[in-house]
Short mmCIF file of C-alpha atoms and ligand atoms in Angstrom, two decimals:
data_model
loop_
_atom_site.label_atom_id
_atom_site.label_comp_id
_atom_site.label_asym_id
_atom_site.label_seq_id
_atom_site.Cartn_x
_atom_site.Cartn_y
_atom_site.Cartn_z
CA MET L 1 -40.60 32.77 39.75
CA GLY L 2 -39.66 29.31 41.05
CA ARG L 3 -40.81 26.44 39.76
CA ILE L 4 -41.83 24.15 42.17
CA ILE L 5 -40.38 20.42 42.30
CA ASP L 6 -43.32 18.48 43.30
CA GLY L 7 -41.74 15.63 45.31
CA LYS L 8 -45.52 14.01 45.77
CA ALA L 9 -46.25 13.88 41.88
CA ILE L 10 -42.54 12.51 41.19
CA SER L 11 -42.62 9.87 43.60
CA ALA L 12 -46.19 9.15 42.58
CA ALA L 13 -45.05 8.58 38.83
CA LEU L 14 -42.21 6.67 40.23
CA TYR L 15 -44.12 4.24 42.40
CA ASP L 16 -45.94 3.80 39.05
CA GLN L 17 -43.01 2.80 37.05
CA MET L 18 -41.44 0.51 39.41
CA ARG L 19 -44.46 -1.18 40.18
CA GLN L 20 -44.84 -2.22 36.23
CA GLU L 21 -40.82 -2.94 36.25
CA VAL L 22 -41.46 -5.23 39.32
CA GLU L 23 -44.09 -7.07 37.10
CA GLN L 24 -41.91 -7.48 34.40
CA LEU L 25 -38.84 -8.85 36.44
CA GLU L 26 -41.24 -11.58 37.77
CA ARG L 27 -41.93 -12.74 34.35
CA GLN L 28 -38.18 -12.43 33.54
CA TYR L 29 -36.40 -14.05 36.53
CA GLY L 30 -39.20 -15.98 38.28
CA ARG L 31 -39.36 -13.86 41.41
CA ARG L 32 -40.33 -10.77 43.00
CA PRO L 33 -37.65 -8.60 44.87
CA GLY L 34 -38.03 -8.97 48.60
CA LEU L 35 -37.66 -6.40 51.26
CA THR L 36 -37.51 -7.28 55.00
CA VAL L 37 -37.57 -4.47 57.69
CA ILE L 38 -36.63 -5.34 61.28
CA ILE L 39 -38.16 -3.43 64.28
CA VAL L 40 -36.99 -3.42 67.70
CA GLY L 41 -38.81 -2.18 70.28
CA CYS L 42 -41.98 0.25 70.01
CA ASP L 43 -40.79 3.76 69.52
CA PRO L 44 -43.79 5.23 67.95
CA ALA L 45 -42.34 7.39 65.55
CA SER L 46 -40.55 4.14 63.90
CA GLN L 47 -43.75 2.35 63.92
CA VAL L 48 -45.14 4.88 61.49
CA TYR L 49 -42.19 4.90 59.41
CA VAL L 50 -41.90 1.05 59.12
CA ARG L 51 -45.70 1.11 58.18
CA ASN L 52 -45.21 3.53 55.41
CA LYS L 53 -42.58 1.28 54.39
CA GLU L 54 -44.63 -1.93 54.37
CA ILE L 55 -47.54 -0.09 52.53
CA ASN L 56 -45.47 1.32 49.80
CA ALA L 57 -43.38 -1.66 49.17
CA ARG L 58 -46.70 -3.93 48.96
CA LYS L 59 -48.00 -0.80 46.46
CA VAL L 60 -45.20 -1.74 43.97
CA GLY L 61 -45.67 -5.33 44.44
CA LEU L 62 -42.41 -6.37 46.54
CA VAL L 63 -42.43 -9.29 48.89
CA SER L 64 -42.30 -7.34 51.92
CA GLU L 65 -41.79 -8.28 55.37
CA VAL L 66 -41.88 -6.88 58.72
CA ILE L 67 -40.21 -8.44 61.52
CA ARG L 68 -41.10 -7.13 64.93
CA MET L 69 -38.96 -7.65 67.70
CA PRO L 70 -39.44 -6.93 71.53
CA GLU L 71 -37.72 -3.88 73.49
CA GLU L 72 -35.79 -6.61 75.36
CA THR L 73 -34.07 -8.30 72.52
CA THR L 74 -30.14 -8.79 72.86
CA GLN L 75 -28.05 -7.81 70.57
CA ASP L 76 -26.91 -11.96 69.51
CA GLU L 77 -30.80 -12.17 69.06
CA LEU L 78 -30.98 -9.17 66.43
CA LEU L 79 -27.58 -10.56 64.92
CA ALA L 80 -29.08 -13.91 64.25
CA VAL L 81 -32.03 -12.74 62.68
CA ILE L 82 -29.74 -10.63 60.25
CA ALA L 83 -27.86 -13.69 59.58
CA ARG L 84 -30.69 -15.78 58.69
CA LEU L 85 -31.63 -12.92 56.23
CA ASN L 86 -28.54 -12.45 54.56
CA ALA L 87 -28.42 -16.09 53.59
CA ASP L 88 -31.79 -16.18 52.19
CA PRO L 89 -31.90 -15.84 48.61
CA ALA L 90 -35.43 -14.62 48.49
CA VAL L 91 -34.57 -11.54 50.42
CA ASP L 92 -32.75 -8.52 48.37
CA GLY L 93 -32.99 -5.93 51.16
CA ILE L 94 -32.57 -5.79 54.53
CA LEU L 95 -33.47 -2.42 56.81
CA VAL L 96 -33.25 -2.53 60.51
CA GLN L 97 -35.16 0.69 61.55
CA LEU L 98 -33.23 3.14 63.80
CA PRO L 99 -32.98 3.70 66.61
CA VAL L 100 -32.44 0.34 68.48
CA PRO L 101 -32.52 0.17 72.13
CA LYS L 102 -29.67 0.79 74.15
CA GLN L 103 -28.45 -2.88 74.78
CA ILE L 104 -27.70 -3.02 70.95
CA ASP L 105 -24.26 -1.32 69.24
CA LYS L 106 -26.11 0.24 66.47
CA ASN L 107 -22.61 0.03 64.60
CA ALA L 108 -22.37 -3.31 65.07
CA VAL L 109 -26.05 -4.13 63.57
CA ILE L 110 -25.07 -1.83 60.55
CA ALA L 111 -22.25 -3.79 59.84
CA ALA L 112 -23.82 -7.07 60.06
CA VAL L 113 -26.15 -6.44 57.07
CA ALA L 114 -24.49 -7.89 53.88
CA PRO L 115 -23.48 -5.15 51.77
CA ASP L 116 -25.25 -6.41 48.77
CA LYS L 117 -28.58 -6.21 50.78
CA ASP L 118 -27.97 -2.75 52.54
CA VAL L 119 -30.59 -0.91 51.15
CA ASP L 120 -30.05 2.10 53.58
CA GLY L 121 -27.02 2.59 51.81
CA PHE L 122 -24.64 2.53 54.94
CA PHE L 123 -22.30 0.29 53.00
CA GLY L 124 -22.34 2.35 49.95
CA MET L 125 -21.39 5.52 51.92
CA LYS L 126 -17.94 3.96 52.72
CA SER L 127 -17.37 2.56 49.19
CA GLY L 128 -18.06 6.63 47.84
CA PHE L 129 -20.93 4.84 45.70
CA THR L 130 -18.90 4.61 42.65
CA PRO L 131 -21.27 2.41 40.16
CA LYS L 132 -18.13 -0.32 40.06
CA HIS L 133 -18.90 -1.17 43.54
CA GLY L 134 -22.53 -2.31 43.08
CA TYR L 135 -23.46 -0.92 46.41
CA VAL L 136 -26.57 1.80 46.44
CA ALA L 137 -26.51 5.13 48.00
CA PRO L 138 -28.69 6.24 50.96
CA CYS L 139 -32.22 6.93 50.10
CA THR L 140 -32.57 10.44 51.00
CA PRO L 141 -29.39 11.87 49.69
CA ARG L 142 -30.08 9.87 46.32
CA ALA L 143 -34.11 11.21 46.69
CA CYS L 144 -32.05 14.81 46.40
CA ILE L 145 -29.83 14.09 43.12
CA HIS L 146 -33.04 12.48 41.63
CA LEU L 147 -35.29 15.60 42.15
CA ILE L 148 -32.48 17.73 40.62
CA LYS L 149 -32.46 15.64 37.80
CA THR L 150 -36.21 15.84 37.15
CA THR L 151 -35.68 19.62 36.23
CA GLY L 152 -34.03 18.56 33.37
CA GLU L 153 -30.65 20.79 34.59
CA THR L 154 -27.54 19.57 34.28
CA ILE L 155 -25.34 19.09 37.74
CA GLU L 156 -21.93 18.67 35.79
CA GLY L 157 -19.83 21.76 36.25
CA LYS L 158 -22.58 23.75 38.60
CA HIS L 159 -21.29 24.99 41.81
CA ALA L 160 -23.47 23.03 44.55
CA LEU L 161 -23.36 24.17 48.31
CA VAL L 162 -24.42 21.49 50.72
CA VAL L 163 -25.41 23.19 53.96
CA GLY L 164 -24.97 20.49 56.85
CA ARG L 165 -22.41 17.82 57.26
CA GLY L 166 -24.43 14.98 58.97
CA GLU L 167 -23.66 11.57 58.38
CA LEU L 168 -26.96 10.64 57.13
CA VAL L 169 -27.53 13.25 54.47
CA GLY L 170 -24.85 16.13 53.95
CA LYS L 171 -21.67 14.20 53.61
CA PRO L 172 -23.27 11.21 51.33
CA VAL L 173 -25.06 14.07 49.43
CA ALA L 174 -21.86 15.87 48.96
CA THR L 175 -20.19 12.73 47.66
CA LEU L 176 -23.36 12.13 45.43
CA LEU L 177 -22.62 15.54 43.64
CA LEU L 178 -19.17 14.89 43.26
CA ASN L 179 -19.58 11.81 41.36
CA GLU L 180 -22.22 13.85 39.16
CA ASN L 181 -19.29 16.14 38.55
CA ALA L 182 -20.42 19.25 40.48
CA THR L 183 -18.10 21.53 42.15
CA VAL L 184 -19.00 20.97 45.86
CA THR L 185 -18.96 22.93 48.94
CA ILE L 186 -20.02 21.94 52.26
CA ALA L 187 -20.90 24.46 55.12
CA HIS L 188 -21.61 23.65 58.55
CA SER L 189 -22.09 25.32 61.88
CA ARG L 190 -18.65 26.86 61.95
CA THR L 191 -18.92 28.33 58.22
CA ARG L 192 -18.27 31.97 58.18
CA ASN L 193 -20.17 34.24 55.58
CA LEU L 194 -22.75 31.53 54.82
CA GLY L 195 -24.70 34.09 52.93
CA GLU L 196 -21.84 34.78 50.72
CA ILE L 197 -20.96 31.51 49.74
CA ALA L 198 -24.74 30.41 48.82
CA ARG L 199 -24.97 33.50 46.49
CA THR L 200 -22.23 32.05 44.48
CA ALA L 201 -24.23 28.65 44.33
CA ASP L 202 -26.09 27.17 41.38
CA ILE L 203 -27.60 24.21 43.45
CA VAL L 204 -28.14 24.88 47.11
CA ILE L 205 -29.12 21.44 49.35
CA ALA L 206 -30.12 22.40 52.76
CA ALA L 207 -29.64 19.56 55.39
CA VAL L 208 -29.32 21.39 58.74
CA GLY L 209 -32.54 21.11 60.97
CA ARG L 210 -33.12 24.98 61.70
CA PRO L 211 -36.13 26.91 60.33
CA LYS L 212 -35.49 29.04 57.50
CA ILE L 213 -31.66 29.79 57.70
CA ILE L 214 -31.51 30.17 54.07
CA THR L 215 -33.30 33.20 53.14
CA GLY L 216 -33.76 34.91 49.42
CA GLU L 217 -31.23 37.45 49.92
CA MET L 218 -28.80 34.48 50.15
CA VAL L 219 -30.15 33.23 46.85
CA LYS L 220 -28.14 33.31 43.58
CA PRO L 221 -30.76 33.91 41.08
CA GLY L 222 -31.58 31.22 38.92
CA ALA L 223 -30.59 28.67 41.62
CA ILE L 224 -31.78 25.20 42.28
CA LEU L 225 -32.77 24.69 46.01
CA ILE L 226 -33.32 21.34 47.57
CA ASP L 227 -34.73 21.59 51.17
CA VAL L 228 -34.00 18.39 53.12
CA GLY L 229 -34.83 20.13 56.66
CA ILE L 230 -38.22 19.36 58.34
CA ASN L 231 -38.78 21.45 61.18
CA ARG L 232 -41.73 23.24 63.10
CA GLY L 233 -41.67 26.75 62.55
CA ALA L 234 -42.57 29.54 65.01
CA ASP L 235 -46.10 29.45 63.94
CA GLY L 236 -46.59 26.01 64.49
CA LYS L 237 -46.32 24.64 60.91
CA LEU L 238 -44.15 22.25 59.09
CA CYS L 239 -41.28 24.03 57.27
CA GLY L 240 -37.87 23.55 55.79
CA ASP L 241 -34.69 24.89 56.35
CA ILE L 242 -35.41 27.47 53.55
CA ASP L 243 -37.55 30.11 53.87
CA PHE L 244 -39.61 29.47 51.02
CA ALA L 245 -41.58 32.80 50.89
CA SER L 246 -38.15 34.81 50.26
CA ALA L 247 -36.37 32.24 48.13
CA GLU L 248 -38.70 31.02 45.81
CA PRO L 249 -39.16 34.55 43.45
CA VAL L 250 -35.19 34.41 43.42
CA ALA L 251 -34.74 30.73 42.59
CA ASP L 252 -35.37 28.90 39.31
CA TRP L 253 -36.46 25.45 41.06
CA ILE L 254 -37.41 24.82 44.72
CA THR L 255 -38.71 21.93 46.54
CA PRO L 256 -41.40 22.64 49.15
CA VAL L 257 -41.75 21.50 52.76
CA PRO L 258 -43.81 19.34 53.11
CA GLY L 259 -43.99 17.65 49.45
CA GLY L 260 -40.38 17.82 48.53
CA VAL L 261 -37.75 15.53 49.65
CA GLY L 262 -39.90 13.79 52.35
CA PRO L 263 -42.14 11.69 49.70
CA MET L 264 -39.07 10.62 47.97
CA THR L 265 -37.25 9.04 50.38
CA ILE L 266 -39.75 5.87 50.86
CA ALA L 267 -39.52 5.76 46.99
CA MET L 268 -35.90 5.58 46.98
CA LEU L 269 -35.83 2.85 49.78
CA ILE L 270 -37.74 0.90 47.00
CA ARG L 271 -35.78 1.79 44.27
CA ASN L 272 -32.69 0.68 46.05
CA THR L 273 -34.36 -2.80 46.69
CA LEU L 274 -35.06 -3.16 43.11
CA ASP L 275 -31.36 -2.16 42.58
CA CYS L 276 -30.07 -5.01 44.86
CA TYR L 277 -32.40 -7.42 43.29
CA LEU L 278 -30.82 -6.58 39.79
CA ASN L 279 -27.31 -7.13 41.21
CA HIS L 280 -28.60 -10.62 42.71
CA VAL L 281 -30.09 -11.90 39.35
CA LYS L 282 -27.42 -10.46 37.38
CA LYS L 283 -24.71 -12.26 39.33
CA PRO L 284 -22.53 -14.72 37.21
P1 NAP H 301 -27.24 16.65 61.67
O1 NAP H 301 -26.60 15.02 61.36
O2 NAP H 301 -27.75 17.01 63.01
O3 NAP H 301 -26.54 17.41 60.60
C1 NAP H 301 -27.14 18.93 60.71
C2 NAP H 301 -25.86 19.58 60.16
O4 NAP H 301 -26.50 21.02 60.31
C3 NAP H 301 -24.67 19.81 61.15
O5 NAP H 301 -23.44 19.23 60.02
C4 NAP H 301 -24.38 21.06 61.69
O6 NAP H 301 -23.15 21.57 61.64
C5 NAP H 301 -25.38 21.98 60.13
N1 NAP H 301 -25.66 23.33 61.04
C6 NAP H 301 -26.04 23.54 62.26
N2 NAP H 301 -26.68 24.80 62.27
C7 NAP H 301 -26.05 25.35 61.37
C8 NAP H 301 -26.12 26.72 60.88
N3 NAP H 301 -26.23 27.68 61.49
N4 NAP H 301 -25.34 26.89 59.69
C9 NAP H 301 -25.00 26.05 58.99
N5 NAP H 301 -24.99 24.88 59.27
C10 NAP H 301 -25.41 24.43 60.43
O7 NAP H 301 -28.57 16.45 60.84
P2 NAP H 301 -29.41 15.39 59.73
O8 NAP H 301 -29.81 14.20 60.28
O9 NAP H 301 -28.36 15.49 58.57
O10 NAP H 301 -30.72 16.18 59.36
C11 NAP H 301 -31.04 17.49 58.79
C12 NAP H 301 -32.33 17.93 58.47
O11 NAP H 301 -32.91 17.03 57.42
C13 NAP H 301 -33.42 17.44 59.96
O12 NAP H 301 -34.12 18.49 59.95
C14 NAP H 301 -33.95 16.26 59.62
O13 NAP H 301 -35.13 16.21 60.04
C15 NAP H 301 -34.16 16.48 58.11
N6 NAP H 301 -34.06 15.04 57.43
C16 NAP H 301 -34.98 14.79 56.63
C17 NAP H 301 -35.17 13.93 55.76
C18 NAP H 301 -36.16 13.79 54.78
O14 NAP H 301 -36.55 12.49 54.42
N7 NAP H 301 -36.98 14.52 54.23
C19 NAP H 301 -34.43 12.54 55.75
C20 NAP H 301 -33.25 12.97 56.87
C21 NAP H 301 -33.36 13.77 57.52
P3 NAP H 301 -21.87 20.88 62.45
O15 NAP H 301 -21.43 19.49 61.98
O16 NAP H 301 -21.01 21.90 62.67
O17 NAP H 301 -22.57 20.65 64.04
#
C-alpha cells in the first residue's frame, strides 16, 4: 500500500515555518521580504492565480503588491514597470503572470526581470540552478523535489523517470534530479515502451497532461510517484497523469490529485522570494 504524500499538509507546515522565518528576518535585517506580481489584462484564470498568490504571500507576512495593468498595455509600458521594480531595493521578487496579451513578447518580459529577483526561476533554468549561481529554481519543479524529500527517501543513485519534456516542468525537474545525483531518464510523446522504462524507475515524475497514462502495471514495486498533471477525467472529476487506483497499491509513496503537487507550487513561490531576499540582505 502506497503512503500518501500529502501536499496540503506539507504546504501548511511550510507556510507556518516561513511565517516564523519572516518575523525573525524582519528583526534581524529591519525589513520584510517583498514580492510584486504584475498582471496584464483580465484573463479569469490568471486573476484567480494572482489572488491566491497574494493571499498566501500576506499569510506569511511578505510585503505583497499586485500591479494590475489594462489589456491594451504596450510592451514598453510593461518593461518600464519592470525596470522600476528591478531598481527598488524593497522588492525581492518580481513575477509577471503569464500569459501576457498578444502585443507583448513574453520572452522580452521574462528577460527584463532582474535575475536576482526572478522568483519564477526562468533565469535559474538557463544556469542549471547550481547553488553557486544563487538563482532560484521554478516553483513546480522545486515542489516535486521537496515532496520527494519529505518521504525521507534518498534521491542520490536512484533511477528517476520524468515523463514529459515541457519547458516549465519536465526539463527543469530533470535538471534538479540530476543535481540531486539521480540517474535520470526523460520520456516524451515519441518514447517507445514507456511501460518497460517506467517499471525500472525508483522515482516517477509525471508532467504530461493526459489523464491516467501511467497505470499500476507500469510501476516498479516500492516506487515514489509524483503526479504533476491536472486533468479532467472521463467522469468529469480532476485527476492526474497517474492512475491513482491501480498505481497506489504498487508504489511506496504517491501524491494525490488534487492535494499533491498543486498546493505546493505557491508555497515554493514564497520560498523563492525568501531565498531572493536572503541573497539581497547577505550581499557584501
Ligand atoms: P507541456 O509543456 O505541454 O508538456 C507535456 C509533455 O508531455 C510534452 O513533453 C509531451 O511530449 C509529453 N507527452 C504528451 N503525450 C505523451 C505521452 N503519451 N507519453 C509521454 N509523454 C507525452 O505541459 P506542461 O506545462 O509541462 O504541463 C504538464 C501537466 O502538468 C499539465 O497537466 C499541467 O496542467 C500540469 N501542471 C501542473 C502544475 C501544478 O502546479 N500542479 C504546474 C504546471 C503544470 P512532446 O514533447 O514529445 O510533445
